[in-house]
PDB file of C-alpha atoms and ligand atoms in Angstrom:
ATOM      1  CA  MET O   1     166.180 102.355  69.860  1.00  0.00           C
ATOM      2  CA  SER O   2     162.947 100.814  70.083  1.00  0.00           C
ATOM      3  CA  LEU O   3     160.586 102.390  73.210  1.00  0.00           C
ATOM      4  CA  THR O   4     157.455 101.554  74.462  1.00  0.00           C
ATOM      5  CA  THR O   5     154.673 103.992  73.420  1.00  0.00           C
ATOM      6  CA  LYS O   6     151.684 104.696  74.550  1.00  0.00           C
ATOM      7  CA  LYS O   7     148.703 107.268  73.291  1.00  0.00           C
ATOM      8  CA  VAL O   8     145.753 108.569  74.885  1.00  0.00           C
ATOM      9  CA  ILE O   9     143.033 110.810  73.178  1.00  0.00           C
ATOM     10  CA  VAL O  10     142.217 113.708  75.833  1.00  0.00           C
ATOM     11  CA  PRO O  11     138.359 113.995  75.742  1.00  0.00           C
ATOM     12  CA  LYS O  12     137.708 117.403  73.294  1.00  0.00           C
ATOM     13  CA  HIS O  13     136.999 120.415  75.501  1.00  0.00           C
ATOM     14  CA  ASN O  14     135.601 123.806  74.183  1.00  0.00           C
ATOM     15  CA  ILE O  15     138.390 126.341  74.429  1.00  0.00           C
ATOM     16  CA  GLU O  16     135.699 129.057  75.354  1.00  0.00           C
ATOM     17  CA  GLN O  17     134.288 127.208  78.254  1.00  0.00           C
ATOM     18  CA  VAL O  18     137.976 126.421  79.357  1.00  0.00           C
ATOM     19  CA  ALA O  19     138.458 130.332  79.293  1.00  0.00           C
ATOM     20  CA  GLN O  20     135.343 131.079  81.299  1.00  0.00           C
ATOM     21  CA  ILE O  21     136.073 128.563  84.100  1.00  0.00           C
ATOM     22  CA  LEU O  22     139.736 129.801  84.363  1.00  0.00           C
ATOM     23  CA  ASN O  23     138.471 133.535  84.546  1.00  0.00           C
ATOM     24  CA  ASN O  24     136.301 132.710  87.200  1.00  0.00           C
ATOM     25  CA  GLY O  25     138.529 129.952  89.240  1.00  0.00           C
ATOM     26  CA  LEU O  26     141.672 132.333  88.927  1.00  0.00           C
ATOM     27  CA  LYS O  27     140.156 135.096  90.757  1.00  0.00           C
ATOM     28  CA  LYS O  28     140.644 133.334  94.120  1.00  0.00           C
ATOM     29  CA  GLU O  29     144.343 132.928  93.164  1.00  0.00           C
ATOM     30  CA  PHE O  30     145.504 136.352  91.699  1.00  0.00           C
ATOM     31  CA  GLU O  31     144.019 140.208  92.434  1.00  0.00           C
ATOM     32  CA  PHE O  32     143.848 140.703  88.542  1.00  0.00           C
ATOM     33  CA  VAL O  33     143.030 137.920  86.146  1.00  0.00           C
ATOM     34  CA  ASP O  34     141.547 138.139  82.353  1.00  0.00           C
ATOM     35  CA  VAL O  35     141.522 134.784  80.212  1.00  0.00           C
ATOM     36  CA  ASN O  36     140.339 134.933  76.742  1.00  0.00           C
ATOM     37  CA  VAL O  37     140.430 133.282  73.575  1.00  0.00           C
ATOM     38  CA  VAL O  38     142.588 135.197  70.995  1.00  0.00           C
ATOM     39  CA  ASP O  39     144.359 134.500  67.792  1.00  0.00           C
ATOM     40  CA  CYS O  40     147.704 133.112  68.780  1.00  0.00           C
ATOM     41  CA  PRO O  41     150.336 136.063  68.400  1.00  0.00           C
ATOM     42  CA  ASP O  42     153.646 135.689  66.432  1.00  0.00           C
ATOM     43  CA  LEU O  43     155.561 133.635  69.069  1.00  0.00           C
ATOM     44  CA  THR O  44     158.733 134.006  67.252  1.00  0.00           C
ATOM     45  CA  GLN O  45     158.989 137.480  67.886  1.00  0.00           C
ATOM     46  CA  SER O  46     160.305 139.148  71.227  1.00  0.00           C
ATOM     47  CA  PRO O  47     159.884 138.496  74.082  1.00  0.00           C
ATOM     48  CA  PHE O  48     158.815 134.694  73.226  1.00  0.00           C
ATOM     49  CA  ASN O  49     161.480 133.932  70.910  1.00  0.00           C
ATOM     50  CA  LEU O  50     160.027 130.644  69.939  1.00  0.00           C
ATOM     51  CA  ALA O  51     161.167 128.335  67.026  1.00  0.00           C
ATOM     52  CA  ALA O  52     157.476 128.447  65.176  1.00  0.00           C
ATOM     53  CA  SER O  53     154.689 131.197  65.511  1.00  0.00           C
ATOM     54  CA  GLY O  54     151.643 129.406  66.583  1.00  0.00           C
ATOM     55  CA  LEU O  55     150.621 126.458  68.896  1.00  0.00           C
ATOM     56  CA  GLY O  56     148.382 125.235  66.537  1.00  0.00           C
ATOM     57  CA  GLY O  57     147.634 121.828  64.562  1.00  0.00           C
ATOM     58  CA  LYS O  58     147.681 118.398  65.733  1.00  0.00           C
ATOM     59  CA  THR O  59     148.572 119.252  69.590  1.00  0.00           C
ATOM     60  CA  THR O  60     149.927 116.429  71.342  1.00  0.00           C
ATOM     61  CA  ILE O  61     151.880 116.183  74.773  1.00  0.00           C
ATOM     62  CA  VAL O  62     154.858 113.956  75.105  1.00  0.00           C
ATOM     63  CA  ASP O  63     155.996 112.528  78.361  1.00  0.00           C
ATOM     64  CA  VAL O  64     159.085 110.873  77.844  1.00  0.00           C
ATOM     65  CA  GLY O  65     161.213 108.666  80.424  1.00  0.00           C
ATOM     66  CA  GLY O  66     160.936 110.023  83.938  1.00  0.00           C
ATOM     67  CA  PRO O  67     162.357 110.839  87.084  1.00  0.00           C
ATOM     68  CA  PRO O  68     163.147 107.067  87.932  1.00  0.00           C
ATOM     69  CA  TYR O  69     165.819 107.215  85.171  1.00  0.00           C
ATOM     70  CA  LEU O  70     167.597 110.090  87.363  1.00  0.00           C
ATOM     71  CA  ILE O  71     166.466 109.211  91.044  1.00  0.00           C
ATOM     72  CA  PRO O  72     168.137 107.247  93.144  1.00  0.00           C
ATOM     73  CA  LEU O  73     170.926 107.052  90.687  1.00  0.00           C
ATOM     74  CA  VAL O  74     171.450 108.345  86.841  1.00  0.00           C
ATOM     75  CA  GLN O  75     170.821 105.698  83.996  1.00  0.00           C
ATOM     76  CA  ARG O  76     173.269 107.109  81.299  1.00  0.00           C
ATOM     77  CA  ASP O  77     171.623 105.079  78.586  1.00  0.00           C
ATOM     78  CA  LYS O  78     168.559 107.156  78.451  1.00  0.00           C
ATOM     79  CA  ILE O  79     169.268 109.214  75.421  1.00  0.00           C
ATOM     80  CA  TYR O  80     166.666 110.608  73.437  1.00  0.00           C
ATOM     81  CA  SER O  81     166.252 113.252  70.592  1.00  0.00           C
ATOM     82  CA  PHE O  82     163.581 115.827  69.315  1.00  0.00           C
ATOM     83  CA  GLU O  83     163.635 113.919  66.063  1.00  0.00           C
ATOM     84  CA  LEU O  84     162.221 110.424  67.567  1.00  0.00           C
ATOM     85  CA  VAL O  85     159.858 112.555  69.945  1.00  0.00           C
ATOM     86  CA  ALA O  86     158.353 114.226  66.794  1.00  0.00           C
ATOM     87  CA  GLY O  87     158.307 110.928  65.122  1.00  0.00           C
ATOM     88  CA  LEU O  88     156.834 108.966  68.044  1.00  0.00           C
ATOM     89  CA  GLY O  89     154.583 112.081  69.305  1.00  0.00           C
ATOM     90  CA  THR O  90     152.834 112.779  66.086  1.00  0.00           C
ATOM     91  CA  GLN O  91     153.127 109.003  64.552  1.00  0.00           C
ATOM     92  CA  TRP O  92     154.933 110.611  61.715  1.00  0.00           C
ATOM     93  CA  SER O  93     151.525 112.342  60.610  1.00  0.00           C
ATOM     94  CA  THR O  94     152.579 115.989  60.277  1.00  0.00           C
ATOM     95  CA  GLU O  95     154.964 117.835  58.049  1.00  0.00           C
ATOM     96  CA  HIS O  96     155.897 120.046  60.536  1.00  0.00           C
ATOM     97  CA  ALA O  97     156.533 119.439  64.441  1.00  0.00           C
ATOM     98  CA  PHE O  98     157.043 122.143  66.713  1.00  0.00           C
ATOM     99  CA  ILE O  99     158.325 121.248  70.337  1.00  0.00           C
ATOM    100  CA  ILE O 100     158.450 123.122  73.497  1.00  0.00           C
ATOM    101  CA  GLY O 101     158.719 122.136  76.822  1.00  0.00           C
ATOM    102  CA  ALA O 102     161.013 120.964  79.944  1.00  0.00           C
ATOM    103  CA  GLY O 103     163.502 118.290  80.204  1.00  0.00           C
ATOM    104  CA  ALA O 104     166.882 117.275  81.182  1.00  0.00           C
ATOM    105  CA  GLY O 105     169.596 117.992  78.750  1.00  0.00           C
ATOM    106  CA  PRO O 106     172.181 116.273  77.002  1.00  0.00           C
ATOM    107  CA  PHE O 107     174.828 115.490  79.632  1.00  0.00           C
ATOM    108  CA  HIS O 108     176.950 113.342  77.234  1.00  0.00           C
ATOM    109  CA  LEU O 109     177.687 116.414  75.050  1.00  0.00           C
ATOM    110  CA  VAL O 110     177.729 119.236  77.626  1.00  0.00           C
ATOM    111  CA  GLY O 111     179.841 117.277  79.866  1.00  0.00           C
ATOM    112  CA  GLN O 112     177.494 117.298  83.013  1.00  0.00           C
ATOM    113  CA  ASN O 113     173.893 117.258  84.022  1.00  0.00           C
ATOM    114  CA  CYS O 114     171.890 120.213  82.946  1.00  0.00           C
ATOM    115  CA  GLU O 115     168.530 121.783  82.450  1.00  0.00           C
ATOM    116  CA  LEU O 116     166.831 121.730  79.296  1.00  0.00           C
ATOM    117  CA  MET O 117     164.521 124.433  77.442  1.00  0.00           C
ATOM    118  CA  PRO O 118     163.367 122.521  74.203  1.00  0.00           C
ATOM    119  CA  ASN O 119     162.366 125.181  71.693  1.00  0.00           C
ATOM    120  CA  VAL O 120     162.616 123.454  68.180  1.00  0.00           C
ATOM    121  CA  LEU O 121     160.751 123.201  64.581  1.00  0.00           C
ATOM    122  CA  LEU O 122     161.148 120.282  62.672  1.00  0.00           C
ATOM    123  CA  LYS O 123     160.001 119.315  59.298  1.00  0.00           C
ATOM    124  CA  MET O 124     159.638 115.981  57.694  1.00  0.00           C
ATOM    125  CA  ASN O 125     161.873 115.305  54.554  1.00  0.00           C
ATOM    126  CA  ASP O 126     161.364 112.754  51.526  1.00  0.00           C
ATOM    127  CA  SER O 127     162.732 109.967  53.677  1.00  0.00           C
ATOM    128  CA  MET O 128     159.827 110.616  56.197  1.00  0.00           C
ATOM    129  CA  GLN O 129     162.540 111.563  58.617  1.00  0.00           C
ATOM    130  CA  TYR O 130     162.271 114.872  60.915  1.00  0.00           C
ATOM    131  CA  GLU O 131     165.039 117.493  60.412  1.00  0.00           C
ATOM    132  CA  VAL O 132     165.439 120.600  62.195  1.00  0.00           C
ATOM    133  CA  ILE O 133     164.315 124.005  60.749  1.00  0.00           C
ATOM    134  CA  LYS O 134     164.966 126.120  63.427  1.00  0.00           C
ATOM    135  CA  ASN O 135     166.343 125.208  67.082  1.00  0.00           C
ATOM    136  CA  ASN O 136     166.180 127.771  69.728  1.00  0.00           C
ATOM    137  CA  THR O 137     166.621 125.296  72.486  1.00  0.00           C
ATOM    138  CA  HIS O 138     168.837 126.496  75.518  1.00  0.00           C
ATOM    139  CA  TYR O 139     170.040 124.579  78.385  1.00  0.00           C
ATOM    140  CA  SER O 140     171.488 125.695  82.147  1.00  0.00           C
ATOM    141  CA  LYS O 141     174.138 124.193  83.747  1.00  0.00           C
ATOM    142  CA  VAL O 142     175.655 124.988  87.346  1.00  0.00           C
ATOM    143  CA  ASN O 143     179.199 124.318  88.701  1.00  0.00           C
ATOM    144  CA  ASP O 144     180.117 123.332  92.119  1.00  0.00           C
ATOM    145  CA  LYS O 145     180.824 126.946  93.211  1.00  0.00           C
ATOM    146  CA  ASP O 146     176.961 127.783  92.297  1.00  0.00           C
ATOM    147  CA  GLU O 147     178.063 129.794  89.197  1.00  0.00           C
ATOM    148  CA  TYR O 148     175.216 129.204  86.454  1.00  0.00           C
ATOM    149  CA  LYS O 149     175.293 129.771  82.598  1.00  0.00           C
ATOM    150  CA  LEU O 150     172.467 129.721  80.101  1.00  0.00           C
ATOM    151  CA  ASN O 151     173.617 128.487  76.718  1.00  0.00           C
ATOM    152  CA  LYS O 152     172.029 127.732  73.315  1.00  0.00           C
ATOM    153  CA  SER O 153     171.902 124.023  72.450  1.00  0.00           C
ATOM    154  CA  THR O 154     172.733 123.262  68.856  1.00  0.00           C
ATOM    155  CA  SER O 155     172.126 119.591  69.419  1.00  0.00           C
ATOM    156  CA  THR O 156     168.593 117.875  69.181  1.00  0.00           C
ATOM    157  CA  GLN O 157     169.623 115.447  71.963  1.00  0.00           C
ATOM    158  CA  PHE O 158     168.220 115.202  75.640  1.00  0.00           C
ATOM    159  CA  SER O 159     168.318 112.625  78.435  1.00  0.00           C
ATOM    160  CA  LEU O 160     166.315 110.746  81.121  1.00  0.00           C
ATOM    161  CA  LEU O 161     163.180 112.834  80.914  1.00  0.00           C
ATOM    162  CA  GLY O 162     160.985 115.362  78.801  1.00  0.00           C
ATOM    163  CA  ASN O 163     157.621 116.919  79.070  1.00  0.00           C
ATOM    164  CA  MET O 164     157.106 118.569  75.630  1.00  0.00           C
ATOM    165  CA  PHE O 165     154.160 119.993  73.715  1.00  0.00           C
ATOM    166  CA  ILE O 166     153.989 119.449  70.246  1.00  0.00           C
ATOM    167  CA  SER O 167     152.039 121.211  67.417  1.00  0.00           C
ATOM    168  CA  GLU O 168     152.573 121.952  63.894  1.00  0.00           C
ATOM    169  CA  GLY O 169     153.349 125.691  65.059  1.00  0.00           C
ATOM    170  CA  LYS O 170     150.301 126.995  63.186  1.00  0.00           C
ATOM    171  CA  SER O 171     148.340 129.972  63.967  1.00  0.00           C
ATOM    172  CA  GLY O 172     145.002 129.737  65.422  1.00  0.00           C
ATOM    173  CA  LYS O 173     142.975 130.123  68.663  1.00  0.00           C
ATOM    174  CA  VAL O 174     144.528 129.813  72.062  1.00  0.00           C
ATOM    175  CA  LEU O 175     143.946 130.650  75.671  1.00  0.00           C
ATOM    176  CA  LYS O 176     145.313 134.292  76.563  1.00  0.00           C
ATOM    177  CA  ILE O 177     145.703 134.444  80.300  1.00  0.00           C
ATOM    178  CA  GLU O 178     146.923 137.474  82.201  1.00  0.00           C
ATOM    179  CA  ALA O 179     147.555 137.564  86.287  1.00  0.00           C
ATOM    180  CA  ARG O 180     148.657 139.931  88.430  1.00  0.00           C
ATOM    181  CA  LYS O 181     149.239 140.126  92.141  1.00  0.00           C
ATOM    182  CA  ARG O 182     149.132 136.595  93.284  1.00  0.00           C
ATOM    183  CA  ILE O 183     147.075 136.235  96.336  1.00  0.00           C
ATOM    184  CA  GLY O 184     146.817 132.099  96.516  1.00  0.00           C
ATOM    185  CA  GLU O 185     149.402 129.831  97.678  1.00  0.00           C
ATOM    186  CA  ASP O 186     150.208 127.962  94.561  1.00  0.00           C
ATOM    187  CA  ASN O 187     152.314 128.836  91.539  1.00  0.00           C
ATOM    188  CA  PHE O 188     150.895 130.116  88.354  1.00  0.00           C
ATOM    189  CA  VAL O 189     150.644 126.456  86.764  1.00  0.00           C
ATOM    190  CA  THR O 190     149.651 124.748  89.649  1.00  0.00           C
ATOM    191  CA  ALA O 191     146.505 127.253  90.187  1.00  0.00           C
ATOM    192  CA  ILE O 192     145.438 126.767  86.565  1.00  0.00           C
ATOM    193  CA  ARG O 193     145.634 123.003  86.970  1.00  0.00           C
ATOM    194  CA  LYS O 194     143.582 122.885  90.116  1.00  0.00           C
ATOM    195  CA  VAL O 195     140.834 125.188  88.900  1.00  0.00           C
ATOM    196  CA  LEU O 196     140.614 122.790  85.824  1.00  0.00           C
ATOM    197  CA  LYS O 197     140.849 119.730  87.869  1.00  0.00           C
ATOM    198  CA  GLY O 198     137.928 121.302  90.180  1.00  0.00           C
ATOM    199  CA  HIS O 199     135.588 121.417  87.053  1.00  0.00           C
ATOM    200  CA  TYR O 200     136.686 118.683  84.841  1.00  0.00           C
ATOM    201  CA  GLY O 201     137.333 115.830  87.369  1.00  0.00           C
ATOM    202  CA  ASP O 202     138.871 112.975  86.065  1.00  0.00           C
ATOM    203  CA  GLU O 203     138.576 113.971  82.570  1.00  0.00           C
ATOM    204  CA  PRO O 204     141.944 115.503  81.583  1.00  0.00           C
ATOM    205  CA  VAL O 205     142.756 118.985  80.157  1.00  0.00           C
ATOM    206  CA  SER O 206     146.101 119.082  78.962  1.00  0.00           C
ATOM    207  CA  LEU O 207     147.676 122.203  78.230  1.00  0.00           C
ATOM    208  CA  GLY O 208     151.227 123.386  76.541  1.00  0.00           C
ATOM    209  CA  GLY O 209     152.400 126.687  75.510  1.00  0.00           C
ATOM    210  CA  VAL O 210     154.454 129.546  76.778  1.00  0.00           C
ATOM    211  CA  PHE O 211     154.158 132.340  79.710  1.00  0.00           C
ATOM    212  CA  ILE O 212     156.299 135.278  80.360  1.00  0.00           C
ATOM    213  CA  ILE O 213     157.008 136.203  83.908  1.00  0.00           C
ATOM    214  CA  GLU O 214     156.948 139.829  82.964  1.00  0.00           C
ATOM    215  CA  THR O 215     157.914 141.725  86.260  1.00  0.00           C
ATOM    216  CA  GLY O 216     158.889 140.256  89.612  1.00  0.00           C
ATOM    217  CA  LYS O 217     161.250 137.442  90.518  1.00  0.00           C
ATOM    218  CA  ALA O 218     160.910 133.545  90.833  1.00  0.00           C
ATOM    219  CA  LYS O 219     162.397 130.720  92.529  1.00  0.00           C
ATOM    220  CA  LEU O 220     164.081 128.465  90.100  1.00  0.00           C
ATOM    221  CA  HIS O 221     166.309 125.469  90.315  1.00  0.00           C
ATOM    222  CA  ILE O 222     168.957 124.215  88.132  1.00  0.00           C
ATOM    223  CA  MET O 223     170.457 120.510  88.460  1.00  0.00           C
ATOM    224  CA  PRO O 224     173.942 120.161  89.374  1.00  0.00           C
ATOM    225  CA  ASP O 225     176.037 117.099  87.957  1.00  0.00           C
ATOM    226  CA  PHE O 226     174.514 113.708  89.012  1.00  0.00           C
ATOM    227  CA  SER O 227     174.661 112.556  92.292  1.00  0.00           C
ATOM    228  CA  SER O 228     177.052 109.733  93.059  1.00  0.00           C
ATOM    229  CA  LYS O 229     175.306 109.133  96.303  1.00  0.00           C
ATOM    230  CA  PRO O 230     171.635 107.664  95.748  1.00  0.00           C
ATOM    231  CA  LEU O 231     168.819 110.239  96.433  1.00  0.00           C
ATOM    232  CA  GLN O 232     166.532 108.278  98.396  1.00  0.00           C
ATOM    233  CA  SER O 233     164.082 111.089  99.447  1.00  0.00           C
ATOM    234  CA  ASP O 234     162.350 114.404  98.250  1.00  0.00           C
ATOM    235  CA  ASP O 235     164.781 116.167 100.920  1.00  0.00           C
ATOM    236  CA  ASP O 236     167.857 114.096  99.426  1.00  0.00           C
ATOM    237  CA  VAL O 237     166.769 115.574  95.999  1.00  0.00           C
ATOM    238  CA  ASN O 238     166.198 119.170  97.858  1.00  0.00           C
ATOM    239  CA  ASN O 239     169.603 119.020  99.102  1.00  0.00           C
ATOM    240  CA  TRP O 240     171.158 118.200  95.689  1.00  0.00           C
ATOM    241  CA  LEU O 241     169.319 120.730  93.737  1.00  0.00           C
ATOM    242  CA  ARG O 242     170.635 124.055  93.533  1.00  0.00           C
ATOM    243  CA  PHE O 243     167.899 126.942  93.912  1.00  0.00           C
ATOM    244  CA  PHE O 244     168.324 130.657  92.505  1.00  0.00           C
ATOM    245  CA  GLU O 245     166.099 133.725  92.467  1.00  0.00           C
ATOM    246  CA  MET O 246     166.113 134.861  89.209  1.00  0.00           C
ATOM    247  CA  ASP O 247     164.838 137.929  87.489  1.00  0.00           C
ATOM    248  CA  ALA O 248     161.950 138.836  85.006  1.00  0.00           C
ATOM    249  CA  PRO O 249     161.207 138.986  82.049  1.00  0.00           C
ATOM    250  CA  LEU O 250     161.491 135.014  82.091  1.00  0.00           C
ATOM    251  CA  VAL O 251     160.161 132.960  79.258  1.00  0.00           C
ATOM    252  CA  CYS O 252     158.869 129.823  80.392  1.00  0.00           C
ATOM    253  CA  LEU O 253     157.677 126.681  78.307  1.00  0.00           C
ATOM    254  CA  SER O 254     155.140 124.578  80.309  1.00  0.00           C
ATOM    255  CA  VAL O 255     153.352 121.581  79.745  1.00  0.00           C
ATOM    256  CA  PHE O 256     150.804 120.177  82.611  1.00  0.00           C
ATOM    257  CA  HIS O 257     147.631 118.086  83.278  1.00  0.00           C
ATOM    258  CA  SER O 258     144.556 118.405  85.128  1.00  0.00           C
ATOM    259  CA  HIS O 259     144.446 114.850  85.683  1.00  0.00           C
ATOM    260  CA  ASP O 260     146.497 111.843  84.958  1.00  0.00           C
ATOM    261  CA  PRO O 261     144.462 109.303  83.179  1.00  0.00           C
ATOM    262  CA  ASP O 262     146.775 106.551  84.739  1.00  0.00           C
ATOM    263  CA  MET O 263     150.161 106.935  82.652  1.00  0.00           C
ATOM    264  CA  ASP O 264     152.707 107.836  85.437  1.00  0.00           C
ATOM    265  CA  LEU O 265     152.618 111.441  83.741  1.00  0.00           C
ATOM    266  CA  ARG O 266     154.777 114.499  85.224  1.00  0.00           C
ATOM    267  CA  ILE O 267     151.659 116.456  86.185  1.00  0.00           C
ATOM    268  CA  GLU O 268     153.241 119.867  85.372  1.00  0.00           C
ATOM    269  CA  HIS O 269     156.598 120.629  84.249  1.00  0.00           C
ATOM    270  CA  THR O 270     157.892 124.213  83.244  1.00  0.00           C
ATOM    271  CA  HIS O 271     161.381 125.383  82.118  1.00  0.00           C
ATOM    272  CA  CYS O 272     162.218 129.103  81.670  1.00  0.00           C
ATOM    273  CA  PHE O 273     164.949 130.934  79.778  1.00  0.00           C
ATOM    274  CA  SER O 274     165.939 134.678  79.160  1.00  0.00           C
ATOM    275  CA  ASP O 275     168.256 136.724  77.430  1.00  0.00           C
ATOM    276  CA  HIS O 276     170.004 137.698  80.445  1.00  0.00           C
ATOM    277  CA  ASN O 277     171.921 134.556  81.202  1.00  0.00           C
ATOM    278  CA  GLN O 278     169.099 133.198  83.526  1.00  0.00           C
ATOM    279  CA  GLY O 279     167.028 130.062  83.279  1.00  0.00           C
ATOM    280  CA  GLY O 280     165.936 126.528  84.960  1.00  0.00           C
ATOM    281  CA  HIS O 281     163.327 124.559  86.456  1.00  0.00           C
ATOM    282  CA  TYR O 282     160.057 127.095  87.695  1.00  0.00           C
ATOM    283  CA  HIS O 283     158.996 126.752  91.230  1.00  0.00           C
ATOM    284  CA  TYR O 284     157.093 129.902  92.003  1.00  0.00           C
ATOM    285  CA  ASP O 285     157.584 133.692  91.844  1.00  0.00           C
ATOM    286  CA  THR O 286     158.975 134.885  95.166  1.00  0.00           C
ATOM    287  CA  THR O 287     157.276 138.342  94.736  1.00  0.00           C
ATOM    288  CA  PRO O 288     153.493 137.768  94.589  1.00  0.00           C
ATOM    289  CA  LYS O 289     152.738 141.641  94.947  1.00  0.00           C
ATOM    290  CA  ASP O 290     154.667 142.450  92.107  1.00  0.00           C
ATOM    291  CA  VAL O 291     154.441 139.546  89.850  1.00  0.00           C
ATOM    292  CA  THR O 292     152.793 139.853  86.468  1.00  0.00           C
ATOM    293  CA  TYR O 293     152.236 136.692  84.328  1.00  0.00           C
ATOM    294  CA  LEU O 294     151.087 136.834  80.515  1.00  0.00           C
ATOM    295  CA  ALA O 295     150.263 133.268  78.799  1.00  0.00           C
ATOM    296  CA  TYR O 296     149.284 131.431  75.662  1.00  0.00           C
ATOM    297  CA  PHE O 297     148.293 128.125  75.775  1.00  0.00           C
ATOM    298  CA  ASN O 298     146.876 125.322  73.720  1.00  0.00           C
ATOM    299  CA  LEU O 299     144.846 122.414  74.427  1.00  0.00           C
ATOM    300  CA  ALA O 300     146.426 119.200  73.415  1.00  0.00           C
ATOM    301  CA  GLU O 301     144.329 116.555  71.699  1.00  0.00           C
ATOM    302  CA  SER O 302     146.224 113.471  73.023  1.00  0.00           C
ATOM    303  CA  ILE O 303     149.143 112.467  75.485  1.00  0.00           C
ATOM    304  CA  VAL O 304     151.826 110.087  74.351  1.00  0.00           C
ATOM    305  CA  ARG O 305     153.864 108.207  76.918  1.00  0.00           C
ATOM    306  CA  ILE O 306     157.226 107.357  75.722  1.00  0.00           C
ATOM    307  CA  ASP O 307     159.809 104.899  77.389  1.00  0.00           C
ATOM    308  CA  ALA O 308     157.760 105.116  80.729  1.00  0.00           C
ATOM    309  CA  PRO O 309     159.872 103.483  83.513  1.00  0.00           C
ATOM    310  CA  THR O 310     158.434 100.048  84.356  1.00  0.00           C
ATOM    311  CA  GLU O 311     159.153 100.813  88.211  1.00  0.00           C
ATOM    312  CA  SER O 312     158.046 103.980  89.096  1.00  0.00           C
ATOM    313  CA  HIS O 313     158.082 106.444  91.942  1.00  0.00           C
ATOM    314  CA  SER O 314     156.942 109.983  93.240  1.00  0.00           C
ATOM    315  CA  ILE O 315     160.116 111.338  94.374  1.00  0.00           C
ATOM    316  CA  GLY O 316     161.519 114.390  92.177  1.00  0.00           C
ATOM    317  CA  ARG O 317     158.559 115.593  90.709  1.00  0.00           C
ATOM    318  CA  ASP O 318     157.787 119.000  92.339  1.00  0.00           C
TER     319      ASP O 318
HETATM  320 ZN1   ZN P 410     162.500 120.466  85.350  1.00  0.00          ZN
END
């Protein structure tokens, strides 16, 4: 399969400065906030349960496909794989590729449309192909009675769209963000994005990593099976999606950009999983007084846009 690929180098930002800007800016959004640059903890451990320990080494964010392949109607030929994303994202330049983020699940294997929480470590073999070392990817699906289930995905395939942070999984310096008691209107990620946009303007700051909703509850959606009726507006999409309030602790895999350098990017995308059968696409916490966030993010050095739709639209990107 040959796919269009466009790579953009992100301006290099000083991580200490990013921490300081967030520390000041997020004070308007949370009653308590503390942002520091720290050595990344071992993210393979609980509560994170990621496939690799760190977020360091040749960091990139890939944006694969997009909502136009789902909306107004599904394009079932849009099947991708983590191996492909690792190769195109790193240009086959790394021994290891650790991929986390948010996407649409392998409907052709699961039997229906579903949410995917990519969380996989790959290693290049002697034939220059990426092979899975560890796969802790999950997917969540919902039936027509609104009964949902979170499952482990043993496959490396996904579909339609994906927003993923790739690194070599190495240790190193990362942003640690602690925030409690939300007083602003925006969700955790949007709040961070807007603070960065306010300072850096049209110079993109692109971040990926993991956050835990440690206490409180959050509104998440799970896509049901594909709509047979064309989805023509955000209202159509919101009537089709299934929304749920889910409980902490939730492990949230997140990718976002302060600014889109004209690449038709999904500006933020976060999917959560848990060890209590809950998971899906993060919208916002529903318990601002009781919510606690703990995040570890790293800066992406580049953005790679893969298989961008030739005709795009802005529906279904919330
Ligand atoms: Zn999503």
